[in-house]
Short mmCIF file of C-alpha atoms in Angstrom, two decimals:
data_model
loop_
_atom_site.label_atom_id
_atom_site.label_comp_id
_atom_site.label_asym_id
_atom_site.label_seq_id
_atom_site.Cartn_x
_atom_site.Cartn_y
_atom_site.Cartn_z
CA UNK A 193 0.00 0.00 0.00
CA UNK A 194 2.80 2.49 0.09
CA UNK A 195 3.79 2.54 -3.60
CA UNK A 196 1.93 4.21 -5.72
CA UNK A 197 1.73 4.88 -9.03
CA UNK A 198 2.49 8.49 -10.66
CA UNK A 199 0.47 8.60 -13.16
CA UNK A 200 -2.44 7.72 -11.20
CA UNK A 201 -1.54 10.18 -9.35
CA UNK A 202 -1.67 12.63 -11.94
CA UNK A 203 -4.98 11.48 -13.39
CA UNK A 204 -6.59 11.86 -10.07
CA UNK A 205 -5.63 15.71 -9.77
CA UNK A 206 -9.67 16.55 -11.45
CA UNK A 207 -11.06 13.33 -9.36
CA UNK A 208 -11.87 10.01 -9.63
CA UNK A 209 -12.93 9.22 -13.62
CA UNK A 210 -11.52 5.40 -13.98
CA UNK A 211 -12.43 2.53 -11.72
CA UNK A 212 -10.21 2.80 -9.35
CA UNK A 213 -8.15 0.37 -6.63
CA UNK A 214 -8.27 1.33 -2.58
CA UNK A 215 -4.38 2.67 -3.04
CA UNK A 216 -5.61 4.80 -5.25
CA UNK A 217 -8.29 6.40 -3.46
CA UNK A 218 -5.86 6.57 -0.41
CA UNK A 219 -3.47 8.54 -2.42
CA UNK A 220 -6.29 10.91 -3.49
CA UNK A 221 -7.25 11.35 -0.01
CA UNK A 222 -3.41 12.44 1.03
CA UNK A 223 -3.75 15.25 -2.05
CA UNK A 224 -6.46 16.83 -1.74
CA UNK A 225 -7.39 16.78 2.24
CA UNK A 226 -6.77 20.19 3.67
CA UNK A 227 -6.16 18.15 7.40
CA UNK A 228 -3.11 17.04 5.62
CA UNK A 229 -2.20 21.00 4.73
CA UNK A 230 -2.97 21.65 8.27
CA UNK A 231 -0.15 19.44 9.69
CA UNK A 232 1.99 20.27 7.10
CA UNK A 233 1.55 24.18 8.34
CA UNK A 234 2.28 22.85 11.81
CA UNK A 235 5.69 21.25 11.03
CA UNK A 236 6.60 24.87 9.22
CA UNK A 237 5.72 26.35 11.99
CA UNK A 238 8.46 24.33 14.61
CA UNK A 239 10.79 24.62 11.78
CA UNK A 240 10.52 28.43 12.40
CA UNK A 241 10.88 27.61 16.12
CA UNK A 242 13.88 25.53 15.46
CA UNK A 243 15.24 28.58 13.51
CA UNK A 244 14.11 31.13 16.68
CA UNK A 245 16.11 28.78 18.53
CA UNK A 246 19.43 28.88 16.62
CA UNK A 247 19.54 32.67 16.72
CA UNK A 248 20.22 32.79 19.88
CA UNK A 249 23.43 31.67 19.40
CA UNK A 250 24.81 34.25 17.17
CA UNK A 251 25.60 37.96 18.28
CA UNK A 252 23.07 40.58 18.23
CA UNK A 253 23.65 44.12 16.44
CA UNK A 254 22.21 47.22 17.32
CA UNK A 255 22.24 50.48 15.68
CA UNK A 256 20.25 54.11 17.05
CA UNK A 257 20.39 57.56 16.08
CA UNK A 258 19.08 60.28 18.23
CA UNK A 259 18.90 64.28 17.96
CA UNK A 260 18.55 65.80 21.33
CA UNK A 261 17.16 69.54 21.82
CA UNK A 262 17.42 71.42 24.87
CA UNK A 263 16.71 74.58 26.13
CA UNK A 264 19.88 76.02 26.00
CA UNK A 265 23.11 74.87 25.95
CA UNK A 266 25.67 73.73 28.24
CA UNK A 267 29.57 72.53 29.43
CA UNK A 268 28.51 68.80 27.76
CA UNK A 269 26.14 69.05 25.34
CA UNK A 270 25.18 72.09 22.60
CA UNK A 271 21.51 73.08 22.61
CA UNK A 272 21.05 71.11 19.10
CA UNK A 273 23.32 67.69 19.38
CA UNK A 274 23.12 64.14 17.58
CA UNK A 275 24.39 61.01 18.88
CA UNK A 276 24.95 57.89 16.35
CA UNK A 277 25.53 54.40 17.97
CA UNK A 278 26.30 51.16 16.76
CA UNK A 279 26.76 48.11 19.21
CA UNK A 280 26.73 44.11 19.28
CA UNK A 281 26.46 42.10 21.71
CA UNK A 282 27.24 38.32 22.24
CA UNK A 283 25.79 35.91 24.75
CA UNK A 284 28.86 33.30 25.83
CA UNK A 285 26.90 31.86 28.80
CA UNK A 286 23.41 31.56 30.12
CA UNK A 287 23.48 28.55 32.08
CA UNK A 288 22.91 26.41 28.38
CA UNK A 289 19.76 27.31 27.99
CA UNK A 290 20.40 28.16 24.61
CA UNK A 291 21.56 24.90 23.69
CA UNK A 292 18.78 23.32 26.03
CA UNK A 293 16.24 25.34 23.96
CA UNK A 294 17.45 24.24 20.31
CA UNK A 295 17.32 20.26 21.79
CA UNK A 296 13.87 21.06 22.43
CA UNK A 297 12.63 22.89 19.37
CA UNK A 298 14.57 20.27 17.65
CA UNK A 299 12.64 17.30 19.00
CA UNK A 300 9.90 19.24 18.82
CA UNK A 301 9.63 19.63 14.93
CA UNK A 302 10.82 16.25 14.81
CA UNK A 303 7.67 14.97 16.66
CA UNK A 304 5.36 17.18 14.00
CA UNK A 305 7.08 15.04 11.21
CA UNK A 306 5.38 11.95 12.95
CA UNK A 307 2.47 13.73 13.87
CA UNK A 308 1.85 14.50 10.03
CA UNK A 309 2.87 10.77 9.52
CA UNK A 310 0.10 9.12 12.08
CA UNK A 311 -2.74 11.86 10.50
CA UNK A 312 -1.78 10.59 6.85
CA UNK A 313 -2.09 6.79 8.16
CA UNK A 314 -5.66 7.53 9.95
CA UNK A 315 -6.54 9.03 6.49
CA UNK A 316 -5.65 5.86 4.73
CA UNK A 317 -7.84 3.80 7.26
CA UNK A 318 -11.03 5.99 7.19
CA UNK A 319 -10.34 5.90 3.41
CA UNK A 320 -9.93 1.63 3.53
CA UNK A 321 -12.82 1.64 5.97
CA UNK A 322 -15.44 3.45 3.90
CA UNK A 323 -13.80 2.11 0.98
CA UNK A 324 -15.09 -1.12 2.52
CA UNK A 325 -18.19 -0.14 3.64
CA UNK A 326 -19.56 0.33 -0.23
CA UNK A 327 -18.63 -3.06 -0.90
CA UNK A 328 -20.55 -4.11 2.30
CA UNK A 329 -23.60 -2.37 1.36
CA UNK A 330 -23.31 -3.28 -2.28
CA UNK A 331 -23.07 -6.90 -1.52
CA UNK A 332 -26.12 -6.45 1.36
CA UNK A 333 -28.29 -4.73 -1.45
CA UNK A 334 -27.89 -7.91 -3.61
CA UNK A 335 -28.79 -10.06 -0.96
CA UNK A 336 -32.01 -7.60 0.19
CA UNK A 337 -32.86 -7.72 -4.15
CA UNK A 338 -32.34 -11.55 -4.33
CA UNK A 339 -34.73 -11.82 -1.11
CA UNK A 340 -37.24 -9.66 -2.77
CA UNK A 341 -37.09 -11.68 -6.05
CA UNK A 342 -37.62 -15.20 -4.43
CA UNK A 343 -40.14 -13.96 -2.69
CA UNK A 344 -42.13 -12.07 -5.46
CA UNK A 345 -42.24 -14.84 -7.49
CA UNK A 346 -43.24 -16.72 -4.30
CA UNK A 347 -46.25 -14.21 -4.11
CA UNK A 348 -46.98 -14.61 -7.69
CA UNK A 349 -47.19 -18.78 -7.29
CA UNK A 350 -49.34 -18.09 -3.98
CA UNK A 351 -51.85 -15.69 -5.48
CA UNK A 352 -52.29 -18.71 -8.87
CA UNK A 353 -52.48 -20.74 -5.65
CA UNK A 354 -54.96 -18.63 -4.28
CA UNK A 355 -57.49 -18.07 -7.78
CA UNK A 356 -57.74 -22.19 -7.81
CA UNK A 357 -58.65 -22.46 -4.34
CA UNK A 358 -55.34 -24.12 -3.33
CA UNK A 359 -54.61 -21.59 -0.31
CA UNK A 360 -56.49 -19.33 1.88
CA UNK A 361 -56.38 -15.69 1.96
CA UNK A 362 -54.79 -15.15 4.79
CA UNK A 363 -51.84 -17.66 3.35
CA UNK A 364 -51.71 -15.14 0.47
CA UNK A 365 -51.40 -12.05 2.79
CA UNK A 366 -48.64 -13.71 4.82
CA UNK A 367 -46.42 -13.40 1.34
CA UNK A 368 -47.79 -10.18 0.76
CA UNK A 369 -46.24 -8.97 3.95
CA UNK A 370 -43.07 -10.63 3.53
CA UNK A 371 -42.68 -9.41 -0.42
CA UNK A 372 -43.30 -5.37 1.55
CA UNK A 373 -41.08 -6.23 4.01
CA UNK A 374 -38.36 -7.13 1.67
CA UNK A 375 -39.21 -4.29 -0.76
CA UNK A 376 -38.37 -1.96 2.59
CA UNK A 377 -35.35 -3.67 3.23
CA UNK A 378 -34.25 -3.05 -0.69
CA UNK A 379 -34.90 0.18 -0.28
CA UNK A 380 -33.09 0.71 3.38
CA UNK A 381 -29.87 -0.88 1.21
CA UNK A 382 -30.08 1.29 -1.45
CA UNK A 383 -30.17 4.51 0.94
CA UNK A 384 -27.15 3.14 2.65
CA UNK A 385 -25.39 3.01 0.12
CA UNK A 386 -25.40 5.98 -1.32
CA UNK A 387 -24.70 6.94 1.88
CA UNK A 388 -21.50 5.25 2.11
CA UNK A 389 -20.40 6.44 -1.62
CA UNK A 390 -20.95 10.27 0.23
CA UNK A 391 -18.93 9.12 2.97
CA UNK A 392 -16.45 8.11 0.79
CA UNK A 393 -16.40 11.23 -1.60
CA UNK A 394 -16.06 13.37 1.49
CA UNK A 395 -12.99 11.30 3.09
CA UNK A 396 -10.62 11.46 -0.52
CA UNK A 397 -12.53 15.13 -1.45
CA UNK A 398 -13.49 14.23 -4.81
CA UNK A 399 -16.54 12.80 -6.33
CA UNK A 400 -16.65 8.72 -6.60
CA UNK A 401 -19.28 6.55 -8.52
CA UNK A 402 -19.62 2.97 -7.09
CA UNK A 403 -19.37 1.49 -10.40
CA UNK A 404 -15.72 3.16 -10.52
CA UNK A 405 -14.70 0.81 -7.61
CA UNK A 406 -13.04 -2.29 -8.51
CA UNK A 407 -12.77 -3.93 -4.84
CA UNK A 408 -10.24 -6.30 -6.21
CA UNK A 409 -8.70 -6.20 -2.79
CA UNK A 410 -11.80 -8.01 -1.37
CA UNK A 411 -11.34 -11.37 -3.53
CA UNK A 412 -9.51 -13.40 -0.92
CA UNK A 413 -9.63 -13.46 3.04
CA UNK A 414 -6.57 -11.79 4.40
CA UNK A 415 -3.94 -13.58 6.42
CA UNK A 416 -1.72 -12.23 9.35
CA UNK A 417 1.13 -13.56 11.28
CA UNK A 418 1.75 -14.00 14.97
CA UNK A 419 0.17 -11.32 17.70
CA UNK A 420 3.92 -10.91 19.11
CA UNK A 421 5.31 -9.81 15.96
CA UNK A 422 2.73 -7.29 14.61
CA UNK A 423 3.19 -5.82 18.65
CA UNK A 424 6.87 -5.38 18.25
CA UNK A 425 6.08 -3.70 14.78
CA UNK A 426 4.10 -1.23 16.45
CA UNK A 427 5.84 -0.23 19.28
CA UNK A 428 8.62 0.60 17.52
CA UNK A 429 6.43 2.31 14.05
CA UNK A 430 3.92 3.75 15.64
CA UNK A 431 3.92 7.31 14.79
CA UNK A 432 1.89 8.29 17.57
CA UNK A 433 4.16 6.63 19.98
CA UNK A 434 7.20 8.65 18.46
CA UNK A 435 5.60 11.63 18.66
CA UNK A 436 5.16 11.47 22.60
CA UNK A 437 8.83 10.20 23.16
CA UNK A 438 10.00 13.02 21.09
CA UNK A 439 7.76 15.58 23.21
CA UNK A 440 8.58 13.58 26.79
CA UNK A 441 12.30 14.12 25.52
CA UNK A 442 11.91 17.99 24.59
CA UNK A 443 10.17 18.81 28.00
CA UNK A 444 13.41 17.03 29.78
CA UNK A 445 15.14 19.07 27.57
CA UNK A 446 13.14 22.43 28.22
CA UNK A 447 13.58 21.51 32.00
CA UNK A 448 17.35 21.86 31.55
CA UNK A 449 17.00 24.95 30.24
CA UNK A 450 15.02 26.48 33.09
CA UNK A 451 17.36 25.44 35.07
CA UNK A 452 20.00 27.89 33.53
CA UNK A 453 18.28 30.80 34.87
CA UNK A 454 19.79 29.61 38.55
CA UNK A 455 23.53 29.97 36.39
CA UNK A 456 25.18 33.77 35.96
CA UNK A 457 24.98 35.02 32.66
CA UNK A 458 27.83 36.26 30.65
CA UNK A 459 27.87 38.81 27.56
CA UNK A 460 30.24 40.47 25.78
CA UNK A 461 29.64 43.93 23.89
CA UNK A 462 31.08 46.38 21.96
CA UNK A 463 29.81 49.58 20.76
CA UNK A 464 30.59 52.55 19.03
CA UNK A 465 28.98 56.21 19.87
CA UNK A 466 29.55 59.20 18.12
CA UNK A 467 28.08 62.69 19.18
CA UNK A 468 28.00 65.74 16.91
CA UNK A 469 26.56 69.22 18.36
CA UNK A 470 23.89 69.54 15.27
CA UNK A 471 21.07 67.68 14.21
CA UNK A 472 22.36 66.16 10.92
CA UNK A 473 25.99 65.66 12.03
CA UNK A 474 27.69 68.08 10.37
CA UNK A 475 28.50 70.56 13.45
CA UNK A 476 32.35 71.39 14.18
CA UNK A 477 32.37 69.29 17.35
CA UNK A 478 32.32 65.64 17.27
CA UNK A 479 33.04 63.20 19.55
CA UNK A 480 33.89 59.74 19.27
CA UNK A 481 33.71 56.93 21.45
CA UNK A 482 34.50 52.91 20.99
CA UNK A 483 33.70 50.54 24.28
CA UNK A 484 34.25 46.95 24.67
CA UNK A 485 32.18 45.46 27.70
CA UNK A 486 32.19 42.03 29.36
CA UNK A 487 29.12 41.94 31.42
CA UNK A 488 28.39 38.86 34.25
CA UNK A 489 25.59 39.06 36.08
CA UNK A 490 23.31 36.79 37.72
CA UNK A 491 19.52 37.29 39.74
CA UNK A 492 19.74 36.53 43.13
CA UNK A 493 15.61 36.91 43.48
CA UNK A 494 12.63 36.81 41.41
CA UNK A 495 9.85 36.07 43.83
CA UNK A 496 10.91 32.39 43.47
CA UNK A 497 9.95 32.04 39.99
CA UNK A 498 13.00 30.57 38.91
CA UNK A 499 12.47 26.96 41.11
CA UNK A 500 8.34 27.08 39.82
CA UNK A 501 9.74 27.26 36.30
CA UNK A 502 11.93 24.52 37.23
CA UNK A 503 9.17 22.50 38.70
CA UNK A 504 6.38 23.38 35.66
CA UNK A 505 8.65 21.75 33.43
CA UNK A 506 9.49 19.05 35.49
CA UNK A 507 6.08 18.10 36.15
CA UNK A 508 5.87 18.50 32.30
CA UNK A 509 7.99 16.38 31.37
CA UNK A 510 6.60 13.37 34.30
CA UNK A 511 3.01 14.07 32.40
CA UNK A 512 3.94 13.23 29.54
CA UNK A 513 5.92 9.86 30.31
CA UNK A 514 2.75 9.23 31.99
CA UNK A 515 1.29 9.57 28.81
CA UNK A 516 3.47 7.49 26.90
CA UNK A 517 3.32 4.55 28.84
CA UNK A 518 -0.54 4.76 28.99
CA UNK A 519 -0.61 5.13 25.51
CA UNK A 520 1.28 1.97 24.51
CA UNK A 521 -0.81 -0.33 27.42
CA UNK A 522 -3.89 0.90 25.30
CA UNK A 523 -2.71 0.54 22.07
CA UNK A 524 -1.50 -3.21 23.29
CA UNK A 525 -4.71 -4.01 24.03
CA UNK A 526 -6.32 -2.99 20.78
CA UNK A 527 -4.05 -4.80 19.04
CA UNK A 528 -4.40 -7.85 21.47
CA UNK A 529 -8.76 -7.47 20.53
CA UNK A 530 -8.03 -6.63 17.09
CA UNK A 531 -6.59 -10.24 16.42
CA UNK A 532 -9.01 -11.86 18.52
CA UNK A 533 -12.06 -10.37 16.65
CA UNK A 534 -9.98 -11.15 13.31
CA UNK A 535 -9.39 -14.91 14.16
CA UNK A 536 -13.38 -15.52 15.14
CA UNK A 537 -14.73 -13.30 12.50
CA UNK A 538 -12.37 -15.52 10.06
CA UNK A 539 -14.00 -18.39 11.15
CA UNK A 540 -17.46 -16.86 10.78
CA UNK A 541 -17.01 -16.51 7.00
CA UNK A 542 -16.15 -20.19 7.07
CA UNK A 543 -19.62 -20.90 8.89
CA UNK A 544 -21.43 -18.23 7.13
CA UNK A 545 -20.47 -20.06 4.10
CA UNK A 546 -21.66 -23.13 5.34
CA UNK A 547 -24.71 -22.31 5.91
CA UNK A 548 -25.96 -20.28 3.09
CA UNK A 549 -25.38 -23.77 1.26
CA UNK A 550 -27.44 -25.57 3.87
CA UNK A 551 -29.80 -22.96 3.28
CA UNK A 552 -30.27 -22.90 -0.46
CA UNK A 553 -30.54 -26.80 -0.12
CA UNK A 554 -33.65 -26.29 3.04
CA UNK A 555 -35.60 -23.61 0.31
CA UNK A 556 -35.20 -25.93 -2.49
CA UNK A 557 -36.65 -29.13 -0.51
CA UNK A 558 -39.11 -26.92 1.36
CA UNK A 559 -40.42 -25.33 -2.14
CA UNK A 560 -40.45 -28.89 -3.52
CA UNK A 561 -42.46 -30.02 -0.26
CA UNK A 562 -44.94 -26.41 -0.09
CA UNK A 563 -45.83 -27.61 -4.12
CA UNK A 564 -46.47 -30.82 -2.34
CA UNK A 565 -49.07 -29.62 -0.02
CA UNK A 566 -46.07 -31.00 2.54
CA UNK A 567 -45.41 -28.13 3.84
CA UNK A 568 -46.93 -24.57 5.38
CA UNK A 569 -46.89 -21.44 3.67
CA UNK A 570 -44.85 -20.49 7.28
CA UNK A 571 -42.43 -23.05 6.68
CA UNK A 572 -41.60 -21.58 3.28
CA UNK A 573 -41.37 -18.20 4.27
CA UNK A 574 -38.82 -19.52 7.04
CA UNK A 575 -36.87 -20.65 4.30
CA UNK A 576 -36.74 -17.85 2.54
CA UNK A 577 -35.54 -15.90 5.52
CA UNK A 578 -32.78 -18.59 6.61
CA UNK A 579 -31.51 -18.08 3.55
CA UNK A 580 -31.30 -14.50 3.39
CA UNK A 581 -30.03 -14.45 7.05
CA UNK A 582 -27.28 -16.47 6.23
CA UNK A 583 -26.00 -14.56 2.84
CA UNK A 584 -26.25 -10.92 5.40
CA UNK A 585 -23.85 -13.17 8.13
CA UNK A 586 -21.95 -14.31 5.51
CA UNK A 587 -21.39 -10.46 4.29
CA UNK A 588 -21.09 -8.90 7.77
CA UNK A 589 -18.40 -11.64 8.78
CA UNK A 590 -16.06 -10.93 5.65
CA UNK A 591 -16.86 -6.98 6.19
CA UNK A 592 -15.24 -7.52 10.05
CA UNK A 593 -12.33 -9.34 8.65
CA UNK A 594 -11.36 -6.97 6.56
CA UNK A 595 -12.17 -4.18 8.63
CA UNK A 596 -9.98 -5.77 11.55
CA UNK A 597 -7.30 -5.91 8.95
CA UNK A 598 -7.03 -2.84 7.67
CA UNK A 599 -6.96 -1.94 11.43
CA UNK A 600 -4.28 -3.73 12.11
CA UNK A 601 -2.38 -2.58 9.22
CA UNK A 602 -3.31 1.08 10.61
CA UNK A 603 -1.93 0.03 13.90
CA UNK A 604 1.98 -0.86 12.67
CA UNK A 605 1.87 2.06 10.01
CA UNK A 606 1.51 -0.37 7.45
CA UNK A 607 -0.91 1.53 4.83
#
């Protein structure tokens, strides 16, 4: 599922117009949702942070110029006077909060790469899932039209039945009920289904026709390997996962750097100031001055905000290990149900099967036997239902396999 093909990929820019394969409409969905834009703003935006970050580190230049007018002048200063300054100024120590700061922005952006990563993979699983859910519903409509064609030509045979005197009325009306039911149940399908195509439109943002899906992906039952491995896989894929180590890591990192404002600070500056007794610097007295500075200093007292930054970002930083280890316990046990529900609803195709043959084999004896006068109009109509029971298990069982699948796939990247 992750190659895809570029000229697909091309032919998809004005929508869907060929039949089309589940890759395909997963690579639509990852051009043309805007979520996918969103994230993609977000990671810009730490790479900007990442950038803040690194400035710090280089020297900082400064430049003013200032006329002065006074009432009247004086031993220092002429009553019209300019003063022109240049200066820069370099941080050499601050406790390494600078450095601190750039780990963190740094694992920061890092963990919006993987954010952008896990939103792209729940994209390709809503996609799979209603992707999925049309076949579902296509293959439920058939069964809800064969129903209500076995049992309107039922209703025909009853109501020849009927005109000879072979049944009673109320036989006839118990068909007639049936043949509405089914024709409501045909219906119901129909509606869900085109629900499920709008679904799907809205999930890859283009228009989609059902008869454009192929659902060659749906011809054989998937097969998966051992729990242990596809756990492994995940805990070390899983984007999500990533993501929170990378932000537990950056808030230990961001707690080191609050804990430079407890260390002196050291700067060194230079500047350059040049006075002239008129406004645009062209008076006969200047005055020139160059000064190189190396400035420590430290705070001895801020109210004690300096420890409850140190402790915020601790406490930070616990939170979100918290976090992480709750989120891989859950994620275990998804994966743990996931496979469970995969291996019983893989056996409930094989049953399914099973008994939609049993069942075809009850409606033709019972038929045979109604014709007979062996049999109750009831008995028939039970037929009819078994049957149609068993083809909707039979759909709803493969539906869950493949829906557990593509879950699982979702759940060690693998789309």
């Amino acid at each position: 599922m992750k190659l895809f093909n570029c000229l697909i990929a091309f032919l998809f820019l004005t929508g869907v117009t060929h039949a089309a394969t589940l890759t395909e409409l997963q690579q639509q969905a990852l051009q043309n949702r805007k979520v996918i834009k969103k994230y993609e703003a977000n990671l810009a935006i730490s790479q900007n942070d990442e950038s803040l970050a690194k400035s710090r580190f280089y020297p900082s230049l400064d430049v003013s110029y200032a006329v002065n007018s006074l009432d009247e002048s004086n031993t220092f200063e002429n009553r019209e006077n300019s003063v022109a300054v240049g200066s820069i100024t370099w941080n050499l120590f601050s406790g390494f909060q600078d450095k601190y700061k750039l780990k963190s922005a740094q694992l920061a952006k890092k963990a919006e790469e993987f954010k952008l990563q896990g939103i792209k993979q729940d994209i390709q699983l809503n996609v799979a899932l209603r992707y999925l859910t049309i076949y579902t519903r296509q293959a439920s409509l058939r069964v809800a039209q064969d129903s209500y064609t076995t049992l309107q030509k039922t209703y025909h045979d009853a109501q020849n039945r009927f005109q000879v005197g072979l049944i009673k009325k109320n036989e006839l009306l118990r068909f007639k009920v049936d043949l509405d039911n089914a024709l409501i149940s045909q219906k119901k399908a129909n509606a869900e289904l085109a629900k499920g195509v709008r679904l799907l439109s809205r999930e890859i943002d283009a228009k989609i026709k059902p008869q454009e899906l192929l659902f060659s992906e749906f011809e054989q039952l998937p097969i998966l390997n051992e729990n242990n491995q596809y756990e492994a896989e995940m805990l070390s894929n899983r984007s999500e996962i990533k993501a929170l180590q990378l932000l537990s890591e950056a808030a230990k990192a961001q707690t080191k750097a609050v804990y430079g404002r407890l260390y002196p600070r050291v700067d060194l500056a230079s500047s350059y100031r040049r006075y002239n007794d008129n406004f645009d610097g062209s008076g006969a007295s200047n005055d020139e001055e160059v000064r190189t500075q190396l400035n420590l200093s430290m705070n001895i007292f801020d109210g004690f905000g300096k420890y409850r930054r140190v402790s915020k970002a601790k406490r930070t930083a616990e939170s979100l290990q918290y976090d992480l280890t709750e989120m891989q316990d859950d994620l275990k046990t998804q994966l743990a149900n996931l496979f469970s529900d995969f291996e019983v609803n893989g056996e409930n195709v094989g049953v399914a099967q099973g008994s939609i043959e049993q069942a075809k084999e009850n409606l033709r004896i019972t038929r045979l036997s109604y014709k007979e006068g062996l049999e109750k109009e009831s008995d028939l109509l039970d037929a009819i239902t078994n049957l149609s029971r068993a083809q909707y298990n039979f759909v709803a069982a493969k539906g869950e396999v493949f829906a557990n699948y593509f879950k699982i796939t979702r759940a060690i990247e693998g789309f």
